[in-house]
mmCIF file of C-alpha atoms in Angstrom:
data_model
loop_
_atom_site.group_PDB
_atom_site.id
_atom_site.type_symbol
_atom_site.label_atom_id
_atom_site.label_comp_id
_atom_site.label_asym_id
_atom_site.label_seq_id
_atom_site.Cartn_x
_atom_site.Cartn_y
_atom_site.Cartn_z
ATOM 1 C CA MET A 1 -2.086 18.867 62.660
ATOM 2 C CA ILE A 2 -0.677 16.812 59.449
ATOM 3 C CA GLY A 3 -2.255 16.133 56.690
ATOM 4 C CA GLU A 4 -1.559 12.938 55.068
ATOM 5 C CA ARG A 5 -3.117 12.969 51.823
ATOM 6 C CA ILE A 6 -0.782 12.733 49.305
ATOM 7 C CA ASN A 7 0.468 9.054 50.333
ATOM 8 C CA PRO A 8 -0.190 6.576 47.634
ATOM 9 C CA THR A 9 -0.920 3.682 50.224
ATOM 10 C CA GLY A 10 -4.160 2.010 49.639
ATOM 11 C CA LYS A 11 -5.082 5.410 47.617
ATOM 12 C CA LYS A 12 -5.548 4.201 43.434
ATOM 13 C CA ARG A 13 -6.583 8.096 42.901
ATOM 14 C CA MET A 14 -2.630 9.215 44.015
ATOM 15 C CA LYS A 15 -1.371 6.074 42.494
ATOM 16 C CA GLN A 16 -2.346 7.336 39.217
ATOM 17 C CA ALA A 17 -1.322 10.874 39.383
ATOM 18 C CA LEU A 18 1.974 9.691 40.134
ATOM 19 C CA LEU A 19 2.448 6.922 37.663
ATOM 20 C CA GLU A 20 1.142 9.486 35.170
ATOM 21 C CA GLY A 21 3.376 12.410 36.914
ATOM 22 C CA ASP A 22 0.033 14.534 37.225
ATOM 23 C CA MET A 23 1.507 16.921 39.480
ATOM 24 C CA GLU A 24 -1.751 19.142 39.621
ATOM 25 C CA TYR A 25 -3.597 16.367 41.276
ATOM 26 C CA LEU A 26 -1.121 16.388 44.180
ATOM 27 C CA VAL A 27 -1.183 19.816 44.347
ATOM 28 C CA SER A 28 -5.164 19.804 44.849
ATOM 29 C CA GLN A 29 -4.789 17.313 47.655
ATOM 30 C CA ALA A 30 -1.946 20.290 48.949
ATOM 31 C CA VAL A 31 -4.491 22.896 48.626
ATOM 32 C CA GLU A 32 -7.241 20.835 50.285
ATOM 33 C CA GLN A 33 -5.981 19.744 53.232
ATOM 34 C CA ALA A 34 -4.487 23.252 54.071
ATOM 35 C CA ASP A 35 -7.964 24.542 54.007
ATOM 36 C CA ALA A 36 -9.263 22.124 55.881
ATOM 37 C CA GLY A 37 -6.375 23.431 58.858
ATOM 38 C CA ALA A 38 -3.550 21.702 58.495
ATOM 39 C CA GLN A 39 -0.633 22.968 59.442
ATOM 40 C CA ILE A 40 2.014 20.612 58.055
ATOM 41 C CA LEU A 41 1.683 18.612 54.827
ATOM 42 C CA ASP A 42 3.274 15.053 54.976
ATOM 43 C CA VAL A 43 4.401 14.303 51.482
ATOM 44 C CA ASN A 44 5.660 10.974 49.817
ATOM 45 C CA VAL A 45 5.333 9.822 46.510
ATOM 46 C CA GLY A 46 7.240 6.229 46.928
ATOM 47 C CA LEU A 47 5.467 4.319 44.409
ATOM 48 C CA PRO A 48 6.847 1.060 41.961
ATOM 49 C CA GLY A 49 8.083 2.291 38.454
ATOM 50 C CA ILE A 50 8.687 5.892 39.130
ATOM 51 C CA ASP A 51 12.151 7.550 39.061
ATOM 52 C CA GLU A 52 10.945 8.506 43.458
ATOM 53 C CA ALA A 53 13.946 11.399 43.780
ATOM 54 C CA GLU A 54 12.505 13.621 40.387
ATOM 55 C CA THR A 55 9.043 12.445 41.436
ATOM 56 C CA MET A 56 9.842 14.145 45.369
ATOM 57 C CA ARG A 57 11.440 16.957 43.389
ATOM 58 C CA ARG A 58 8.461 18.347 41.165
ATOM 59 C CA ALA A 59 5.679 17.216 44.117
ATOM 60 C CA VAL A 60 7.560 19.455 46.088
ATOM 61 C CA THR A 61 8.465 22.232 43.611
ATOM 62 C CA ALA A 62 4.452 22.077 42.283
ATOM 63 C CA ILE A 63 3.317 22.132 46.532
ATOM 64 C CA SER A 64 4.930 24.778 47.442
ATOM 65 C CA GLY A 65 4.207 26.646 44.575
ATOM 66 C CA ALA A 66 0.295 26.573 45.993
ATOM 67 C CA VAL A 67 0.505 26.408 49.519
ATOM 68 C CA THR A 68 2.894 28.171 51.821
ATOM 69 C CA LEU A 69 2.838 24.967 54.809
ATOM 70 C CA PRO A 70 5.925 22.973 56.270
ATOM 71 C CA LEU A 71 6.397 20.380 54.206
ATOM 72 C CA GLN A 72 6.960 16.702 55.981
ATOM 73 C CA ILE A 73 9.041 14.903 53.301
ATOM 74 C CA ASP A 74 8.288 10.885 53.836
ATOM 75 C CA SER A 75 10.955 8.231 52.455
ATOM 76 C CA SER A 76 13.179 6.371 53.572
ATOM 77 C CA ASN A 77 15.393 6.412 49.916
ATOM 78 C CA PRO A 78 17.832 9.221 51.021
ATOM 79 C CA GLU A 79 18.059 10.523 47.103
ATOM 80 C CA ALA A 80 13.960 11.015 47.108
ATOM 81 C CA ILE A 81 14.445 12.974 50.700
ATOM 82 C CA GLU A 82 17.800 15.197 49.610
ATOM 83 C CA ALA A 83 15.622 15.822 46.632
ATOM 84 C CA GLY A 84 12.177 16.729 48.314
ATOM 85 C CA LEU A 85 14.597 19.234 50.782
ATOM 86 C CA ARG A 86 16.552 20.690 48.055
ATOM 87 C CA ALA A 87 13.584 21.807 45.876
ATOM 88 C CA ALA A 88 11.245 22.935 49.586
ATOM 89 C CA PRO A 89 11.907 27.323 49.856
ATOM 90 C CA GLY A 90 11.779 26.663 53.494
ATOM 91 C CA LYS A 91 12.187 24.475 56.257
ATOM 92 C CA CYS A 92 11.279 20.994 56.437
ATOM 93 C CA LEU A 93 11.058 17.570 58.717
ATOM 94 C CA ILE A 94 11.584 14.363 57.793
ATOM 95 C CA ASN A 95 9.130 11.627 58.398
ATOM 96 C CA SER A 96 10.818 8.885 59.082
ATOM 97 C CA VAL A 97 13.622 7.485 60.517
ATOM 98 C CA ASN A 98 14.349 4.032 61.797
ATOM 99 C CA ALA A 99 16.693 3.553 64.870
ATOM 100 C CA SER A 100 18.213 0.673 62.577
ATOM 101 C CA GLN A 101 21.956 2.725 62.208
ATOM 102 C CA ALA A 102 21.780 1.935 58.435
ATOM 103 C CA SER A 103 19.062 3.834 58.406
ATOM 104 C CA LEU A 104 20.625 6.438 60.899
ATOM 105 C CA ASP A 105 23.331 7.112 58.962
ATOM 106 C CA ALA A 106 22.250 7.643 55.732
ATOM 107 C CA ILE A 107 19.430 9.787 56.343
ATOM 108 C CA LEU A 108 21.120 11.769 60.069
ATOM 109 C CA PRO A 109 23.424 13.663 57.830
ATOM 110 C CA LEU A 110 20.795 15.320 55.242
ATOM 111 C CA ALA A 111 19.068 16.997 58.265
ATOM 112 C CA LYS A 112 22.429 18.443 59.582
ATOM 113 C CA LYS A 113 23.388 19.799 55.857
ATOM 114 C CA TYR A 114 19.639 21.467 55.679
ATOM 115 C CA GLY A 115 18.948 21.938 59.246
ATOM 116 C CA VAL A 116 15.832 20.441 59.732
ATOM 117 C CA GLU A 117 14.414 17.897 62.187
ATOM 118 C CA ALA A 118 13.985 13.875 61.571
ATOM 119 C CA GLU A 119 11.397 12.126 63.783
ATOM 120 C CA VAL A 120 13.036 8.762 64.554
ATOM 121 C CA ILE A 121 10.943 5.710 65.033
ATOM 122 C CA TYR A 122 12.254 3.020 67.447
ATOM 123 C CA GLN A 123 11.617 -0.639 66.769
ATOM 124 C CA ASP A 124 10.812 -3.166 69.266
ATOM 125 C CA ALA A 125 10.205 -6.706 69.238
ATOM 126 C CA VAL A 126 7.513 -7.721 67.731
ATOM 127 C CA PRO A 127 4.229 -8.646 69.754
ATOM 128 C CA PRO A 128 2.750 -11.576 70.559
ATOM 129 C CA VAL A 129 -0.253 -12.077 67.672
ATOM 130 C CA ALA A 130 -3.925 -12.033 70.264
ATOM 131 C CA ASP A 131 -5.370 -16.175 69.616
ATOM 132 C CA TYR A 132 -8.572 -15.174 67.524
ATOM 133 C CA HIS A 133 -9.551 -19.036 69.044
ATOM 134 C CA ALA A 134 -9.401 -18.372 72.491
ATOM 135 C CA ALA A 135 -12.313 -16.917 74.585
ATOM 136 C CA PRO A 136 -11.483 -13.069 73.886
ATOM 137 C CA PHE A 137 -11.721 -13.374 70.225
ATOM 138 C CA LYS A 138 -14.920 -15.741 70.918
ATOM 139 C CA LEU A 139 -16.909 -13.319 73.379
ATOM 140 C CA LEU A 140 -16.407 -10.411 70.672
ATOM 141 C CA GLU A 141 -17.192 -12.276 68.010
ATOM 142 C CA GLU A 142 -20.287 -12.963 70.415
ATOM 143 C CA THR A 143 -21.442 -9.453 70.779
ATOM 144 C CA MET A 144 -20.488 -8.222 67.266
ATOM 145 C CA ALA A 145 -23.656 -10.913 66.704
ATOM 146 C CA LYS A 146 -25.922 -9.228 69.400
ATOM 147 C CA VAL A 147 -25.595 -5.709 68.659
ATOM 148 C CA TYR A 148 -24.624 -5.816 64.767
ATOM 149 C CA PRO A 149 -26.474 -8.699 63.356
ATOM 150 C CA GLY A 150 -24.908 -10.081 59.769
ATOM 151 C CA TYR A 151 -21.333 -8.351 60.377
ATOM 152 C CA ASP A 152 -18.151 -10.766 60.708
ATOM 153 C CA VAL A 153 -15.293 -10.312 62.579
ATOM 154 C CA CYS A 154 -12.296 -10.894 60.548
ATOM 155 C CA PRO A 155 -8.864 -11.051 62.609
ATOM 156 C CA TYR A 156 -6.115 -9.391 60.555
ATOM 157 C CA ILE A 157 -2.227 -7.560 61.222
ATOM 158 C CA MET A 158 -2.285 -4.151 61.879
ATOM 159 C CA THR A 159 1.785 -3.805 61.079
ATOM 160 C CA GLY A 160 1.083 -0.057 62.500
ATOM 161 C CA GLY A 161 -0.484 -1.016 65.538
ATOM 162 C CA THR A 162 2.965 0.378 67.207
ATOM 163 C CA ASP A 163 0.578 0.982 71.060
ATOM 164 C CA ALA A 164 -0.315 -3.166 71.319
ATOM 165 C CA ARG A 165 3.275 -3.060 73.145
ATOM 166 C CA PHE A 166 2.019 -1.761 75.577
ATOM 167 C CA TYR A 167 -0.867 -4.288 76.814
ATOM 168 C CA LYS A 168 1.467 -7.953 76.302
ATOM 169 C CA GLU A 169 2.220 -6.959 80.105
ATOM 170 C CA VAL A 170 -1.347 -7.293 81.367
ATOM 171 C CA THR A 171 -2.507 -9.437 78.298
ATOM 172 C CA ASP A 172 -2.131 -12.075 75.695
ATOM 173 C CA ASN A 173 -5.228 -11.027 74.086
ATOM 174 C CA ALA A 174 -5.148 -7.351 72.762
ATOM 175 C CA LEU A 175 -7.285 -6.963 70.556
ATOM 176 C CA ARG A 176 -7.951 -3.231 68.302
ATOM 177 C CA PHE A 177 -11.149 -3.218 67.428
ATOM 178 C CA ALA A 178 -14.011 -0.007 66.673
ATOM 179 C CA PRO A 179 -16.972 -0.707 66.639
ATOM 180 C CA LEU A 180 -18.346 2.340 64.638
ATOM 181 C CA GLU A 181 -20.289 2.031 60.903
ATOM 182 C CA ILE A 182 -18.892 4.317 58.577
ATOM 183 C CA ASN A 183 -19.690 5.092 54.726
ATOM 184 C CA HIS A 184 -16.375 5.751 52.331
ATOM 185 C CA GLN A 185 -15.929 8.645 53.094
ATOM 186 C CA GLN A 186 -15.523 8.555 55.986
ATOM 187 C CA HIS A 187 -12.926 5.267 55.850
ATOM 188 C CA ALA A 188 -11.304 7.803 53.082
ATOM 189 C CA SER A 189 -10.765 10.890 55.463
ATOM 190 C CA ILE A 190 -8.970 8.769 58.787
ATOM 191 C CA HIS A 191 -5.685 10.404 59.053
ATOM 192 C CA ALA A 192 -6.488 12.662 57.072
ATOM 193 C CA ALA A 193 -7.197 17.007 57.940
ATOM 194 C CA ALA A 194 -10.580 16.275 57.910
ATOM 195 C CA GLU A 195 -10.534 13.409 59.514
ATOM 196 C CA ASN A 196 -14.487 13.306 60.268
ATOM 197 C CA LEU A 197 -16.867 10.548 61.829
ATOM 198 C CA SER A 198 -20.959 10.797 62.064
ATOM 199 C CA VAL A 199 -22.204 11.318 65.606
ATOM 200 C CA LEU A 200 -24.943 8.572 64.318
ATOM 201 C CA ALA A 201 -22.226 6.042 64.697
ATOM 202 C CA LEU A 202 -21.213 6.331 68.417
ATOM 203 C CA PRO A 203 -25.149 5.087 69.784
ATOM 204 C CA PRO A 204 -24.528 2.149 68.517
ATOM 205 C CA ALA A 205 -20.717 1.631 69.394
ATOM 206 C CA VAL A 206 -21.948 2.535 73.430
ATOM 207 C CA ASP A 207 -23.625 0.126 72.802
ATOM 208 C CA PHE A 208 -21.666 -2.336 71.983
ATOM 209 C CA TYR A 209 -19.081 -2.215 74.875
ATOM 210 C CA LYS A 210 -21.597 -2.161 77.304
ATOM 211 C CA GLN A 211 -22.986 -5.667 76.140
ATOM 212 C CA LEU A 212 -19.969 -6.716 75.937
ATOM 213 C CA LEU A 213 -19.063 -6.500 79.933
ATOM 214 C CA GLU A 214 -22.576 -7.666 80.952
ATOM 215 C CA SER A 215 -21.288 -11.087 78.085
ATOM 216 C CA TYR A 216 -18.380 -11.250 79.784
ATOM 217 C CA CYS A 217 -19.743 -10.313 83.622
ATOM 218 C CA THR A 218 -22.013 -13.139 82.814
ATOM 219 C CA LEU A 219 -18.887 -15.721 81.975
ATOM 220 C CA GLU A 220 -18.636 -18.934 83.733
ATOM 221 C CA GLU A 221 -15.615 -18.466 85.154
ATOM 222 C CA GLY A 222 -13.839 -20.957 82.868
ATOM 223 C CA ARG A 223 -14.592 -19.441 80.749
ATOM 224 C CA ARG A 224 -13.175 -15.701 81.340
ATOM 225 C CA PRO A 225 -10.403 -14.517 80.495
ATOM 226 C CA GLU A 226 -8.104 -13.172 83.053
ATOM 227 C CA ALA A 227 -5.831 -9.908 82.824
ATOM 228 C CA LYS A 228 -2.207 -10.893 83.470
ATOM 229 C CA LYS A 229 -0.147 -9.505 86.528
ATOM 230 C CA PRO A 230 1.795 -6.296 85.589
ATOM 231 C CA ALA A 231 5.277 -7.395 86.463
ATOM 232 C CA ALA A 232 6.755 -5.377 89.796
ATOM 233 C CA ARG A 233 8.538 -2.174 88.042
ATOM 234 C CA ARG A 234 11.492 -1.235 90.344
ATOM 235 C CA ALA A 235 12.126 1.875 90.997
ATOM 236 C CA VAL A 236 15.136 4.654 89.376
#
């Protein structure tokens, strides 16, 4: 399990700590994740307006003095990555290298130099965006209104929805949607060491999918979203 709370993305308090050089806050987050069962700690200090390499060095030094877990150096900046690797007393991971030649040329030599593993992310073409004027999205809106009255369905682009590409062969409308009511604490725990969800959120979610299937089955033939026939695959 990788703890990913040491990352400024979407975290106002973490951004403040990095801008102020408050390593104690980073250490507190590291200790909390270690106590919650994390096996590896991701360290990402990328933020405009700071010296990322120096901040990474200070962060890794401070965190390594408080916990003994392996660290995952999370940056696309080769200088910041090397600063973290040099400061770490034990073996680390590099997160991550995209499969572009420029990224591979810049970061893989560091992985070899320090004897660490690097996660390589291979990028495919961006899958088509679902049509939110089409029948599938309208069906989702109608179902939402029945199960969760008073809530709106707002489409947005998920830049990290990497599994959506696997559905483009069978449908033009892959809609990622989790019909779960969660509080601020549960939202903040997403992808963290102590990610959690109340069991009270599950029955309404089951009702949502039951209603979605019932509504789909009662749609007129012309309004019913149809799946595409997957292309035939040749055995290799």
